[in-house]
Amino acid sequence: MLNILKLQKQLVEVALPSGFEKPQGKLLAELAKPFVDEVFSDALGNVYCHKKGPGKRMMFPAHMDVIGMMITFVDDKGFLRFEPIGGHSPAGLIGITVRLESGVRGTIRADAAADVFKHGFGDVDVHDLYIDIGARDAADARNFVQEGDPVHLNTYHQELLNGLLSARAIDDRGGAFIILEALKRAKERGCKIGVYAATTVGEETTMRGAHWAGSRIRPAVAIAVDVTYAQDYPGTDAGDSGDVKLGGGPVICNSSIANKKVNDLLKVCAAAKGIPYQMESFVGRTGTDADKIHFANQGITTALLSLPLRYMHSPSEVCHFDDIENSIELLARFLCAIDENTNLDPFC
C-alpha cells in the first residue's frame, strides 16, 4: 500500500488539465525508463513506454490529462473568470481552493447576483463563478496569471478508513499507475510479447491522443484502462450500468466496442488466481479512450478495464487500494497468458 500511495502522490502532484500534460508526461517517462526498452513521445505529447517482444503488439492506453480550468478574463478588480476543461459540476466548485500555474492559490466563489445561497445550487452556471486570488486589481493579478493559463483543483491525498484513498485526479492517474506497474510486473515474470503502455493526452476534451496512439502503434489488441462509476454510495443506481462497488475488483466492460474474447480471457486469468472482478455494461460509447482507439487505423481489437471510483470529476475522488492492486495483477497475468499464437478473432 505504501508504494502505491507514494507513486500515486507523485503522479497527482504534477497533474495538469487537458492541453497542459507535459509535466506528467515527463514524470511518467522517468518512472518507466528503468524497466522498459524504450520511451518516446509523439507530436501531441502521448508518452509510449515499450517493452520489446515478438509477435502480437499489445497496448495499454491510459490518459494522463485531468479536468481543470483555463483563465479567460481578468477583471478590473483582479478577479479571474474561467472556462472548465472537462466535465465539472459548477455548484460543486464553490468554495474549492485552486492553484495557478505560477503557484498562487485562489478560491472559487459565486457572483453575489447569482444568490446561490438563497435560491439553491441546482441552477448554478460556470459563468456565475470566479476565482479570488487576493489581488488588489488587474495589474496586481497579471503579475501572477494571464489569459490561457491552466488552473487545477488544490486537493491532495488523504487515506480514509478500510483501505480507501481520497484524492483529486484519480481519473486517470490511477489508470496511468496501473498500466506502468502491470507492464513492470509482467516483464519481471517473463512476458514474451511486445507491450506498449501508452499514456495519452486530451481524453477529457477531444480524446485526440487515443486516436493518434492507436494509429501510430497499430496494436493487435488494446485494453484501455480508466475509471468507472461506483454505485455504492447514496443517490446512485446499480441499474444504470452495473452493481459496481469499491473493493470489488477491477471492472470489465460489456459493450459493442469491447472484444468478447479479450473479456473472456481476462475472466479466465482472474479466476485462475482468485482475482475478484466486476462487470458493467454500456451500449455504444464508453466515454473513454477505448471509443477512439477502436476506430483507429483499420480497426483495433479493443477492451476496457476500469478502476471503480466514487465522486468522479469532483475535487475529492475516492477509490480502494485493493482495486488498484488487483487491476495491476490481472493485466500482468493477461500479458503473460498470451503469445503470438493466441487467437482473438471473435468469429473463430
Coordinates of C-alpha atoms in Angstrom, one line a residue:
M1 CA 0.0 0.0 0.0
L2 CA 2.8 2.4 0.9
N3 CA 4.4 2.0 -2.6
I4 CA 1.1 2.7 -4.3
L5 CA 0.4 5.7 -2.2
K6 CA 3.9 7.2 -2.8
L7 CA 3.7 6.8 -6.5
Q8 CA 0.1 8.0 -6.8
K9 CA 1.0 11.1 -4.9
Q10 CA 3.9 11.8 -7.3
L11 CA 1.5 11.5 -10.3
V12 CA -1.2 13.6 -8.7
E13 CA 1.1 16.5 -7.7
V14 CA 2.1 17.1 -11.3
A15 CA -1.3 16.5 -12.9
L16 CA -2.4 19.5 -15.0
P17 CA -5.5 19.8 -17.2
S18 CA -6.0 18.6 -20.7
G19 CA -3.8 20.5 -23.1
F20 CA -1.1 21.0 -20.4
E21 CA 0.2 17.5 -19.9
K22 CA 3.9 18.0 -20.4
P23 CA 4.9 17.7 -16.7
Q24 CA 3.1 14.5 -16.1
G25 CA 4.4 13.1 -19.4
K26 CA 8.0 13.7 -18.3
L27 CA 7.4 12.1 -14.9
L28 CA 5.7 9.0 -16.4
A29 CA 8.6 8.6 -18.8
E30 CA 11.1 8.8 -15.9
L31 CA 9.2 6.2 -13.9
A32 CA 9.1 3.8 -16.8
K33 CA 12.7 4.0 -18.0
P34 CA 14.2 1.5 -15.6
F35 CA 12.0 -1.4 -16.8
V36 CA 11.2 -0.8 -20.5
D37 CA 13.4 -1.0 -23.6
E38 CA 12.5 2.5 -24.9
V39 CA 10.4 5.5 -24.1
F40 CA 9.3 8.0 -26.7
S41 CA 6.6 10.6 -27.4
D42 CA 4.7 12.0 -30.4
A43 CA 3.8 15.4 -31.6
L44 CA 0.7 15.6 -29.4
G45 CA 2.5 14.6 -26.2
N46 CA 1.5 11.0 -25.8
V47 CA 4.2 9.0 -24.0
Y48 CA 4.9 5.4 -25.1
C49 CA 6.7 3.0 -22.7
H50 CA 7.7 0.0 -24.8
K51 CA 8.8 -3.5 -23.8
K52 CA 10.0 -5.2 -27.0
G53 CA 9.0 -8.7 -27.9
P54 CA 8.0 -10.8 -30.9
G55 CA 4.6 -11.4 -32.4
K56 CA 1.5 -9.5 -31.4
R57 CA 1.8 -6.0 -30.1
M58 CA -0.3 -5.2 -27.1
M59 CA -1.2 -1.7 -26.0
F60 CA -2.5 -0.5 -22.6
P61 CA -3.6 3.2 -23.0
A62 CA -4.5 5.3 -20.0
H63 CA -5.0 9.1 -20.2
M64 CA -2.6 11.4 -18.3
D65 CA -4.7 14.6 -18.5
V66 CA -7.2 15.6 -15.9
I67 CA -10.1 18.0 -15.6
G68 CA -9.4 21.6 -14.6
M69 CA -9.9 25.2 -15.8
M70 CA -8.5 27.8 -18.1
I71 CA -8.4 31.5 -17.3
T72 CA -10.4 33.6 -19.8
F73 CA -10.5 37.0 -18.3
V74 CA -9.0 39.2 -15.6
D75 CA -11.4 42.0 -14.5
D76 CA -10.5 45.4 -13.2
K77 CA -10.6 44.3 -9.6
G78 CA -8.3 41.4 -10.2
F79 CA -10.9 38.6 -10.1
L80 CA -10.5 35.8 -12.6
R81 CA -13.1 34.3 -14.9
F82 CA -12.6 30.8 -16.3
E83 CA -13.9 28.1 -18.6
P84 CA -13.9 24.4 -17.4
I85 CA -11.6 21.9 -19.1
G86 CA -13.5 18.7 -19.0
G87 CA -16.7 18.0 -17.1
H88 CA -17.5 19.8 -13.9
S89 CA -20.5 20.4 -11.6
P90 CA -20.4 24.2 -11.2
A91 CA -22.1 24.1 -7.8
G92 CA -19.6 21.6 -6.6
L93 CA -16.8 24.1 -7.3
I94 CA -18.0 26.8 -5.0
G95 CA -15.6 27.3 -2.1
I96 CA -12.9 25.0 -3.6
T97 CA -9.3 26.0 -3.4
V98 CA -7.4 26.1 -6.7
R99 CA -3.7 26.6 -7.8
L100 CA -2.5 28.6 -10.7
E101 CA 0.5 27.7 -12.9
S102 CA 2.5 30.3 -11.1
G103 CA 1.9 28.5 -7.8
V104 CA -0.5 31.2 -6.5
R105 CA -3.6 29.8 -4.7
G106 CA -7.1 31.0 -5.0
T107 CA -10.7 30.2 -4.1
I108 CA -13.7 29.8 -6.3
R109 CA -16.7 31.8 -5.4
A110 CA -20.1 32.7 -6.9
D111 CA -21.3 36.1 -8.0
A112 CA -23.5 37.8 -5.4
A113 CA -26.0 38.4 -8.2
A114 CA -26.4 34.6 -8.6
D115 CA -27.6 34.4 -5.0
V116 CA -26.9 30.7 -4.8
F117 CA -27.4 30.5 -1.1
K118 CA -30.9 32.0 -1.4
H119 CA -32.1 30.0 -4.4
G120 CA -30.0 26.9 -4.0
F121 CA -27.2 25.4 -6.1
G122 CA -29.1 23.5 -8.7
D123 CA -29.1 26.2 -11.4
V124 CA -25.5 27.5 -10.9
D125 CA -23.7 28.1 -14.2
V126 CA -20.0 28.2 -14.6
H127 CA -20.2 31.8 -15.7
D128 CA -21.6 32.7 -12.2
L129 CA -18.2 31.7 -10.8
Y130 CA -14.9 33.5 -10.4
I131 CA -11.5 32.9 -8.7
D132 CA -10.3 35.2 -6.0
I133 CA -6.5 35.1 -5.6
G134 CA -6.4 38.1 -3.3
A135 CA -5.2 40.6 -6.0
R136 CA -5.6 44.3 -5.4
D137 CA -6.5 45.0 -9.0
A138 CA -6.0 43.7 -12.6
A139 CA -2.4 44.9 -12.7
D140 CA -1.6 43.0 -9.5
A141 CA -3.3 39.9 -10.7
R142 CA -1.4 39.9 -14.0
N143 CA 1.9 39.6 -12.1
F144 CA 0.7 36.0 -11.4
V145 CA -1.7 35.0 -14.2
Q146 CA -2.6 35.6 -17.8
E147 CA -5.5 34.6 -20.0
G148 CA -5.0 31.0 -21.2
D149 CA -3.2 29.8 -18.0
P150 CA -4.3 26.5 -16.6
V151 CA -5.9 26.1 -13.2
H152 CA -6.2 22.9 -11.2
L153 CA -8.0 21.9 -8.0
N154 CA -5.8 22.2 -5.0
T155 CA -6.8 19.0 -3.2
Y156 CA -4.5 16.1 -2.5
H157 CA -4.2 12.7 -0.9
Q158 CA -6.0 11.5 2.2
E159 CA -6.2 7.9 3.4
L160 CA -9.7 7.1 4.6
L161 CA -10.9 4.1 6.6
N162 CA -10.8 0.5 5.4
G163 CA -8.2 0.9 2.6
L164 CA -9.9 3.8 0.8
L165 CA -8.0 6.7 -0.8
S166 CA -9.4 10.2 -1.4
A167 CA -7.6 12.4 -3.9
R168 CA -8.1 14.6 -7.0
A169 CA -7.2 13.2 -10.4
I170 CA -7.5 9.5 -9.6
D171 CA -9.2 9.8 -13.0
D172 CA -6.9 8.8 -14.6
R173 CA -3.7 8.9 -12.5
G174 CA -5.0 5.6 -11.2
G175 CA -5.0 4.2 -14.7
A176 CA -1.6 5.6 -15.6
F177 CA -0.1 4.0 -12.4
I178 CA -1.8 0.7 -13.1
I179 CA -0.5 0.3 -16.7
L180 CA 3.1 1.1 -15.8
E181 CA 3.1 -1.3 -12.8
A182 CA 1.4 -4.1 -14.8
L183 CA 4.0 -3.8 -17.5
K184 CA 6.8 -3.9 -15.0
R185 CA 5.3 -6.9 -13.2
A186 CA 4.7 -8.8 -16.5
K187 CA 8.3 -8.2 -17.7
E188 CA 9.7 -9.5 -14.3
R189 CA 7.6 -12.7 -14.9
G190 CA 9.0 -13.3 -18.4
C191 CA 6.2 -11.8 -20.6
K192 CA 7.3 -12.6 -24.2
I193 CA 5.1 -10.3 -26.4
G194 CA 5.7 -6.7 -27.2
V195 CA 3.8 -4.3 -25.0
Y196 CA 3.2 -0.5 -25.1
A197 CA 2.0 1.3 -22.0
A198 CA 0.6 4.5 -23.7
T199 CA -0.2 7.5 -21.5
T200 CA -2.4 9.6 -23.7
V201 CA -3.3 13.3 -23.8
G202 CA -6.6 15.1 -24.3
E203 CA -9.1 12.4 -23.1
E204 CA -11.1 14.9 -21.1
T205 CA -11.7 17.1 -24.1
T206 CA -11.3 15.5 -27.5
M207 CA -9.8 12.1 -27.0
R208 CA -7.3 13.0 -29.7
G209 CA -4.4 11.3 -28.0
A210 CA -6.0 7.9 -28.1
H211 CA -6.7 8.1 -31.8
W212 CA -3.1 9.0 -32.5
A213 CA -1.8 6.3 -30.2
G214 CA -3.8 3.6 -31.9
S215 CA -2.9 4.8 -35.4
R216 CA 0.8 5.0 -34.5
I217 CA 1.3 1.8 -32.6
R218 CA -1.2 -0.4 -34.5
P219 CA -1.5 -2.9 -31.8
A220 CA -3.2 -6.3 -32.3
V221 CA -5.1 -5.7 -29.0
A222 CA -5.6 -2.6 -26.9
I223 CA -7.1 -2.7 -23.4
A224 CA -7.9 0.9 -22.3
V225 CA -7.5 1.4 -18.5
D226 CA -9.7 4.2 -16.9
V227 CA -12.0 4.7 -14.0
T228 CA -15.7 3.9 -13.9
Y229 CA -18.7 4.9 -11.7
A230 CA -19.1 3.0 -8.4
Q231 CA -22.7 2.5 -7.5
D232 CA -22.2 2.0 -3.7
Y233 CA -22.9 5.4 -2.2
P234 CA -26.1 7.4 -1.6
G235 CA -28.0 8.5 -4.7
T236 CA -26.5 6.0 -7.2
D237 CA -28.4 3.3 -9.0
A238 CA -26.8 0.0 -9.9
G239 CA -29.4 -0.3 -12.7
D240 CA -27.6 2.4 -14.7
S241 CA -24.7 0.2 -15.8
G242 CA -24.0 -2.5 -13.1
D243 CA -23.6 -3.2 -9.4
V244 CA -20.0 -1.8 -9.1
K245 CA -18.5 -1.4 -5.6
L246 CA -15.2 -0.2 -4.2
G247 CA -13.1 -3.1 -3.2
G248 CA -15.0 -5.5 -5.5
G249 CA -12.1 -5.7 -8.0
P250 CA -11.4 -4.2 -11.5
V251 CA -14.4 -3.8 -13.8
I252 CA -14.6 -5.5 -17.2
C253 CA -16.9 -3.7 -19.6
N254 CA -19.6 -5.2 -21.7
S255 CA -20.0 -3.0 -24.8
S256 CA -20.4 -3.2 -28.5
I257 CA -16.8 -1.8 -28.6
A258 CA -15.4 -4.4 -26.2
N259 CA -14.0 -7.6 -27.8
K260 CA -15.7 -10.6 -26.2
K261 CA -12.7 -12.9 -26.5
V262 CA -10.5 -10.4 -24.7
N263 CA -13.1 -10.1 -22.0
D264 CA -13.3 -13.9 -21.7
L265 CA -9.5 -14.2 -21.4
L266 CA -9.5 -11.5 -18.7
K267 CA -12.1 -13.5 -16.7
V268 CA -10.1 -16.8 -17.1
C269 CA -6.9 -15.1 -15.9
A270 CA -8.8 -13.6 -12.9
A271 CA -10.5 -16.9 -12.0
A272 CA -7.2 -18.8 -12.2
K273 CA -5.6 -16.7 -9.4
G274 CA -8.7 -15.8 -7.5
I275 CA -8.6 -12.1 -8.5
P276 CA -12.0 -10.5 -7.9
Y277 CA -13.6 -8.7 -10.8
Q278 CA -16.9 -6.9 -11.6
M279 CA -18.9 -6.3 -14.7
E280 CA -20.5 -3.2 -16.2
S281 CA -22.5 -2.6 -19.4
F282 CA -22.6 0.3 -21.8
V283 CA -24.4 0.3 -25.1
G284 CA -22.2 2.1 -27.7
R285 CA -19.8 4.7 -26.3
T286 CA -18.0 4.1 -23.0
G287 CA -16.7 7.7 -22.6
T288 CA -13.1 6.5 -22.5
D289 CA -10.1 6.3 -24.8
A290 CA -11.5 2.9 -25.9
D291 CA -14.0 4.7 -28.1
K292 CA -11.4 6.3 -30.3
I293 CA -8.8 3.5 -30.3
H294 CA -11.4 1.1 -31.6
F295 CA -11.7 3.1 -34.8
A296 CA -8.0 3.9 -35.3
N297 CA -6.1 2.5 -38.2
Q298 CA -8.2 -0.2 -39.9
G299 CA -10.0 -1.1 -36.6
I300 CA -8.3 -2.3 -33.4
T301 CA -9.4 -5.1 -31.2
T302 CA -10.3 -3.2 -28.0
A303 CA -11.4 -3.9 -24.4
L304 CA -11.9 -1.7 -21.4
L305 CA -10.8 -2.4 -17.8
S306 CA -11.7 0.2 -15.1
L307 CA -11.0 1.2 -11.6
P308 CA -14.2 1.7 -9.5
L309 CA -14.4 5.3 -8.4
R310 CA -16.8 7.4 -6.2
Y311 CA -17.4 11.1 -6.9
M312 CA -15.9 11.2 -10.4
H313 CA -14.8 14.6 -11.7
S314 CA -15.0 16.1 -8.2
P315 CA -12.3 17.7 -6.1
S316 CA -12.0 14.6 -4.0
E317 CA -12.5 11.3 -5.8
V318 CA -12.4 8.0 -3.8
C319 CA -11.1 4.6 -4.8
H320 CA -9.8 1.4 -3.0
F321 CA -6.2 0.4 -2.8
D322 CA -7.2 -3.3 -3.3
D323 CA -8.8 -2.4 -6.7
I324 CA -5.6 -0.8 -7.8
E325 CA -3.5 -3.8 -6.8
N326 CA -6.0 -6.3 -8.4
S327 CA -6.1 -4.3 -11.6
I328 CA -2.3 -4.4 -11.9
E329 CA -2.2 -8.2 -11.2
L330 CA -5.0 -9.0 -13.7
L331 CA -3.3 -7.1 -16.5
A332 CA 0.1 -8.6 -15.7
R333 CA -1.3 -12.1 -15.8
F334 CA -3.1 -11.4 -19.0
L335 CA 0.1 -10.3 -20.7
C336 CA 1.9 -13.5 -19.5
A337 CA -1.0 -15.6 -20.7
I338 CA -1.0 -14.6 -24.4
D339 CA 1.6 -15.1 -27.1
E340 CA 1.8 -14.6 -30.9
N341 CA -0.5 -17.7 -31.4
T342 CA -3.4 -16.5 -29.3
N343 CA -6.5 -16.2 -31.5
L344 CA -8.7 -13.3 -30.5
D345 CA -10.8 -13.3 -33.7
P346 CA -14.4 -13.1 -32.4
F347 CA -15.6 -15.4 -35.2
C348 CA -13.2 -18.2 -34.5

